[in-house]
Coordinates of N, CA, C and O in Angstrom, one line a residue:
X1 N 95.4 102.0 82.7 CA 95.0 101.8 84.1 C 95.9 100.7 84.7 O 96.2 99.7 84.0
X2 N 96.4 100.9 85.9 CA 97.2 100.0 86.6 C 96.3 99.3 87.7 O 95.7 100.0 88.6
X3 N 96.1 98.0 87.6 CA 95.3 97.2 88.4 C 96.1 96.3 89.3 O 97.1 95.7 88.9
X4 N 95.8 96.3 90.6 CA 96.4 95.4 91.6 C 95.3 94.4 92.1 O 94.3 94.9 92.6
X5 N 95.5 93.2 91.9 CA 94.6 92.1 92.4 C 95.3 91.4 93.6 O 96.4 90.9 93.5
X6 N 94.6 91.3 94.7 CA 95.1 90.7 95.9 C 94.2 89.5 96.3 O 93.1 89.6 96.5
X7 N 94.9 88.3 96.3 CA 94.2 87.1 96.6 C 94.5 86.8 98.1 O 95.6 86.6 98.5
X8 N 93.4 86.9 98.9 CA 93.6 86.7 100.3 C 93.2 85.3 100.9 O 93.1 85.1 102.1
X9 N 93.0 84.4 100.0 CA 92.7 83.0 100.4 C 94.0 82.3 100.8 O 94.9 82.4 100.1
X10 N 94.0 81.7 102.0 CA 95.2 81.0 102.4 C 95.6 79.8 101.5 O 96.7 79.3 101.5
X11 N 94.7 79.3 100.7 CA 94.9 78.2 99.8 C 94.9 78.7 98.3 O 94.1 79.5 98.0
X12 N 95.7 78.1 97.5 CA 95.6 78.4 96.1 C 94.5 77.7 95.4 O 93.9 76.8 95.9
X13 N 94.1 78.3 94.2 CA 93.1 77.7 93.3 C 91.7 77.6 94.0 O 91.0 76.6 93.9
X14 N 91.3 78.6 94.7 CA 90.0 78.6 95.4 C 89.2 79.6 94.6 O 89.6 80.3 93.7
X15 N 87.9 79.8 95.1 CA 87.0 80.7 94.5 C 87.6 82.1 94.4 O 87.4 82.8 93.4
X16 N 88.3 82.6 95.4 CA 88.9 83.9 95.4 C 89.8 84.1 94.1 O 89.7 85.1 93.4
X17 N 90.6 83.2 93.9 CA 91.5 83.2 92.7 C 90.7 83.2 91.4 O 91.1 84.0 90.5
X18 N 89.7 82.4 91.4 CA 88.9 82.4 90.1 C 88.2 83.7 89.9 O 88.1 84.2 88.8
X19 N 87.6 84.3 90.9 CA 87.0 85.6 90.8 C 87.9 86.7 90.3 O 87.6 87.5 89.5
X20 N 89.1 86.6 90.9 CA 90.1 87.6 90.4 C 90.5 87.4 89.0 O 90.7 88.4 88.2
X21 N 90.6 86.1 88.5 CA 90.9 85.8 87.1 C 89.8 86.4 86.2 O 90.1 87.0 85.2
X22 N 88.5 86.1 86.6 CA 87.4 86.6 85.8 C 87.4 88.2 85.7 O 87.2 88.8 84.7
X23 N 87.7 88.8 86.9 CA 87.8 90.3 86.9 C 88.9 90.8 86.0 O 88.7 91.7 85.2
X24 N 90.1 90.1 86.1 CA 91.2 90.6 85.3 C 90.9 90.4 83.8 O 91.2 91.3 83.0
X25 N 90.2 89.3 83.4 CA 89.9 89.1 82.0 C 88.9 90.1 81.5 O 88.8 90.4 80.3
X26 N 88.0 90.6 82.4 CA 87.0 91.6 82.0 C 87.5 93.0 82.0 O 86.9 93.9 81.4
X27 N 88.6 93.2 82.7 CA 89.1 94.6 82.9 C 90.0 95.0 81.7 O 90.7 94.1 81.1
X28 N 90.0 96.2 81.4 CA 90.8 96.8 80.3 C 92.1 97.4 80.8 O 92.6 98.4 80.3
X29 N 92.7 96.9 81.9 CA 93.9 97.4 82.5 C 95.1 97.1 81.6 O 95.3 96.1 81.0
X30 N 96.0 98.1 81.5 CA 97.2 97.9 80.8 C 98.3 97.3 81.6 O 99.2 96.6 81.1
X31 N 98.3 97.5 82.9 CA 99.2 96.9 83.9 C 98.4 96.1 84.9 O 97.5 96.7 85.5
X32 N 98.7 94.9 85.1 CA 98.0 94.1 86.2 C 99.1 93.4 87.0 O 99.9 92.7 86.6
X33 N 99.0 93.7 88.3 CA 99.9 93.1 89.3 C 99.0 92.2 90.2 O 97.9 92.6 90.6
X34 N 99.5 90.9 90.4 CA 98.7 90.0 91.2 C 99.5 89.7 92.5 O 100.7 89.4 92.4
X35 N 98.9 89.8 93.6 CA 99.6 89.5 94.9 C 98.8 88.4 95.6 O 97.6 88.6 95.8
X36 N 99.4 87.3 95.9 CA 98.8 86.2 96.7 C 99.4 86.4 98.1 O 100.6 86.1 98.3
X37 N 98.6 86.8 99.0 CA 99.1 87.0 100.4 C 99.7 85.8 100.9 O 100.8 85.8 101.6
X38 N 99.2 84.6 100.6 CA 99.7 83.3 101.1 C 101.2 83.1 100.7 O 101.9 82.4 101.4
X39 N 101.6 83.7 99.6 CA 103.0 83.5 99.1 C 104.0 84.5 99.7 O 105.2 84.4 99.4
X40 N 103.5 85.5 100.5 CA 104.4 86.5 101.0 C 105.0 86.1 102.3 O 104.5 85.3 103.1
X41 N 106.2 86.6 102.5 CA 106.9 86.3 103.7 C 107.0 87.6 104.6 O 107.7 88.5 104.2
X42 N 106.3 87.6 105.7 CA 106.3 88.8 106.5 C 105.8 88.4 107.9 O 105.1 87.4 108.1
X43 N 106.2 89.1 108.9 CA 105.8 88.9 110.3 C 104.4 89.4 110.4 O 104.1 90.6 110.2
X44 N 103.4 88.6 110.7 CA 102.0 89.0 110.8 C 101.6 89.9 112.0 O 100.6 90.5 112.0
X45 N 102.5 90.0 112.9 CA 102.2 90.7 114.2 C 102.7 92.2 114.1 O 103.9 92.4 113.8
X46 N 101.9 93.1 114.3 CA 102.2 94.5 114.5 C 102.6 94.7 115.9 O 101.8 95.0 116.8
X47 N 103.9 94.6 116.2 CA 104.4 94.4 117.6 C 104.2 95.6 118.5 O 103.9 95.5 119.6
X48 N 104.4 96.8 117.9 CA 104.3 98.0 118.8 C 103.2 99.0 118.4 O 103.2 100.1 118.7
X49 N 102.1 98.4 117.7 CA 101.0 99.3 117.3 C 101.4 100.2 116.1 O 102.5 100.1 115.6
X50 N 100.5 101.1 115.8 CA 100.7 101.9 114.6 C 101.5 103.1 114.8 O 101.8 103.8 113.8
X51 N 101.8 103.5 116.0 CA 102.5 104.7 116.3 C 104.0 104.6 116.3 O 104.7 105.5 116.3
X52 N 104.5 103.3 116.4 CA 105.9 103.1 116.4 C 106.3 102.3 115.1 O 105.7 101.2 114.9
X53 N 107.2 102.8 114.3 CA 107.5 102.1 113.1 C 108.0 100.7 113.2 O 108.7 100.4 114.2
X54 N 107.6 99.9 112.3 CA 108.1 98.5 112.2 C 108.5 98.3 110.8 O 107.6 98.4 109.9
X55 N 109.7 98.0 110.6 CA 110.3 97.9 109.2 C 109.5 96.9 108.4 O 109.2 95.8 108.9
X56 N 109.2 97.2 107.1 CA 108.6 96.3 106.2 C 109.6 95.3 105.7 O 110.7 95.6 105.3
X57 N 109.2 94.0 105.6 CA 109.9 93.0 105.0 C 109.9 93.3 103.5 O 109.0 94.0 103.0
X58 N 110.8 92.7 102.7 CA 110.8 92.9 101.2 C 109.5 92.7 100.5 O 109.1 93.4 99.6
X59 N 108.8 91.6 100.9 CA 107.5 91.3 100.3 C 106.5 92.4 100.6 O 105.7 92.7 99.7
X60 N 106.5 92.9 101.8 CA 105.5 94.0 102.1 C 105.9 95.3 101.4 O 105.0 96.0 100.9
X61 N 107.2 95.6 101.3 CA 107.6 96.7 100.6 C 107.2 96.7 99.1 O 106.7 97.7 98.6
X62 N 107.4 95.5 98.5 CA 107.0 95.3 97.1 C 105.5 95.5 97.0 O 105.0 96.2 96.0
X63 N 104.7 94.9 97.9 CA 103.2 95.1 97.8 C 102.8 96.5 98.0 O 101.9 97.0 97.3
X64 N 103.4 97.2 98.9 CA 103.1 98.6 99.2 C 103.4 99.5 97.9 O 102.6 100.4 97.6
X65 N 104.5 99.2 97.3 CA 104.9 100.0 96.1 C 103.9 99.7 95.0 O 103.4 100.7 94.3
X66 N 103.4 98.5 94.8 CA 102.4 98.2 93.8 C 101.1 98.9 94.1 O 100.4 99.5 93.2
X67 N 100.7 98.8 95.4 CA 99.4 99.4 95.8 C 99.5 100.9 95.6 O 98.5 101.6 95.2
X68 N 100.6 101.5 96.0 CA 100.8 103.0 95.9 C 100.7 103.5 94.4 O 100.2 104.6 94.2
X69 N 101.1 102.7 93.5 CA 101.1 103.1 92.1 C 99.8 102.7 91.3 O 99.6 103.2 90.2
X70 N 99.0 101.9 92.0 CA 97.8 101.4 91.2 C 96.7 102.4 91.1 O 96.5 103.3 92.0
X71 N 95.9 102.3 90.1 CA 94.7 103.1 89.9 C 93.4 102.4 90.5 O 92.4 103.0 90.8
X72 N 93.5 101.1 90.6 CA 92.4 100.3 91.0 C 92.9 99.1 91.8 O 93.8 98.4 91.3
X73 N 92.3 98.9 92.9 CA 92.7 97.8 93.8 C 91.5 96.9 94.1 O 90.5 97.3 94.4
X74 N 91.7 95.5 93.9 CA 90.7 94.6 94.2 C 91.3 93.5 95.2 O 92.3 93.0 94.9
X75 N 90.6 93.3 96.3 CA 91.0 92.3 97.3 C 89.9 91.2 97.3 O 88.7 91.6 97.6
X76 N 90.2 90.0 97.2 CA 89.2 88.9 97.2 C 89.7 87.9 98.3 O 90.8 87.6 98.4
X77 N 88.7 87.6 99.2 CA 89.0 86.6 100.3 C 87.7 86.0 100.7 O 86.6 86.6 100.6
X78 N 87.7 84.9 101.4 CA 86.5 84.3 101.9 C 86.1 84.9 103.2 O 87.0 85.5 103.9
X79 N 84.9 84.8 103.6 CA 84.4 85.3 104.9 C 84.4 84.1 105.8 O 83.6 83.1 105.5
X80 N 85.1 84.1 106.9 CA 85.2 83.0 107.8 C 84.7 83.5 109.2 O 85.3 84.4 109.7
X81 N 83.6 83.0 109.7 CA 83.0 83.4 110.9 C 82.8 84.9 110.9 O 83.0 85.6 111.9
X82 N 82.4 85.4 109.8 CA 82.0 86.8 109.6 C 83.2 87.8 109.5 O 83.0 89.0 109.6
X83 N 84.4 87.3 109.2 CA 85.5 88.1 109.1 C 86.5 87.6 108.0 O 86.3 86.4 107.5
X84 N 87.5 88.3 107.7 CA 88.5 87.9 106.8 C 89.5 86.9 107.4 O 89.5 86.8 108.6
X85 N 90.2 86.1 106.6 CA 91.2 85.2 107.2 C 92.3 86.0 107.9 O 92.5 87.1 107.6
X86 N 92.9 85.4 108.9 CA 93.9 86.1 109.7 C 95.0 86.6 108.9 O 95.5 87.7 109.2
X87 N 95.4 85.9 107.8 CA 96.5 86.4 107.0 C 96.1 87.7 106.3 O 97.0 88.6 106.1
X88 N 94.9 87.9 105.9 CA 94.4 89.2 105.3 C 94.5 90.3 106.3 O 95.0 91.4 106.1
X89 N 94.0 90.0 107.5 CA 94.0 91.0 108.6 C 95.4 91.4 108.9 O 95.7 92.6 109.1
X90 N 96.3 90.4 109.0 CA 97.7 90.8 109.3 C 98.3 91.6 108.2 O 99.1 92.6 108.4
X91 N 98.0 91.3 106.9 CA 98.5 92.1 105.8 C 98.1 93.5 105.8 O 98.8 94.5 105.7
X92 N 96.8 93.7 106.1 CA 96.2 95.0 106.2 C 96.8 95.8 107.4 O 97.2 97.0 107.3
X93 N 96.9 95.1 108.6 CA 97.5 95.7 109.7 C 98.9 96.2 109.5 O 99.3 97.3 110.0
X94 N 99.7 95.4 108.8 CA 101.1 95.8 108.6 C 101.2 96.9 107.5 O 102.2 97.6 107.6
X95 N 100.3 96.9 106.6 CA 100.5 97.9 105.5 C 99.8 99.2 105.7 O 100.3 100.3 105.4
X96 N 98.5 99.2 106.2 CA 97.7 100.4 106.2 C 98.0 101.2 107.5 O 97.2 101.2 108.4
X97 N 99.2 101.8 107.5 CA 99.6 102.5 108.7 C 99.8 104.0 108.4 O 99.8 104.4 107.2
X98 N 99.9 104.8 109.4 CA 100.2 106.3 109.2 C 101.4 106.5 108.3 O 102.4 105.7 108.3
X99 N 101.3 107.5 107.5 CA 102.4 107.9 106.5 C 102.4 107.0 105.2 O 103.1 107.3 104.3
X100 N 101.6 105.9 105.2 CA 101.4 105.2 103.9 C 100.0 105.3 103.5 O 99.6 105.8 102.5
X101 N 99.1 104.8 104.4 CA 97.7 104.8 104.0 C 97.0 106.1 104.4 O 95.9 106.5 103.8
X102 N 97.5 106.8 105.4 CA 96.9 108.1 105.8 C 97.9 108.9 106.6 O 99.0 108.4 106.9
X103 N 97.6 110.1 106.8 CA 98.5 111.0 107.6 C 97.6 111.7 108.7 O 96.5 112.1 108.4
X104 N 98.2 111.8 109.9 CA 97.5 112.7 110.9 C 97.8 114.1 110.6 O 98.8 114.5 110.0
X105 N 96.8 115.0 110.9 CA 97.0 116.4 110.8 C 97.3 117.1 112.1 O 97.1 116.5 113.1
X106 N 97.8 118.3 112.0 CA 98.3 119.0 113.2 C 97.1 119.1 114.2 O 97.4 119.2 115.4
X107 N 95.9 119.2 113.8 CA 94.8 119.4 114.7 C 94.1 118.1 115.2 O 93.1 118.1 115.9
X108 N 94.7 116.9 114.8 CA 94.2 115.6 115.2 C 94.6 115.4 116.7 O 95.6 115.9 117.2
X109 N 93.7 114.7 117.5 CA 94.0 114.5 118.9 C 95.2 113.6 119.2 O 95.6 113.4 120.3
X110 N 95.7 112.9 118.1 CA 96.8 111.9 118.4 C 98.1 112.6 118.5 O 98.9 112.9 118.0

């Protein structure tokens, strides 16, 4: 099994990282990739929405390749004011786009 662990806390060595370490130690995965969003270099703004392509930076391309190959994905982050930290939202907005996370069908209204 290929496991990808994503740490979405903006600071290192927080509860999110500890929970991911506990999960990794309990899991029987043969391949484990760890992504700390705080260490990635990417533009957090999806400038033209999801219908116009925006080239991925090398760190996002690497993360996308790992996610695409994984069997199991775990994302850990704190809840701040009832939502994820902005850096997690930016990461998700930039990655989970048409043709990677999903595809429109010919009968979709888009």
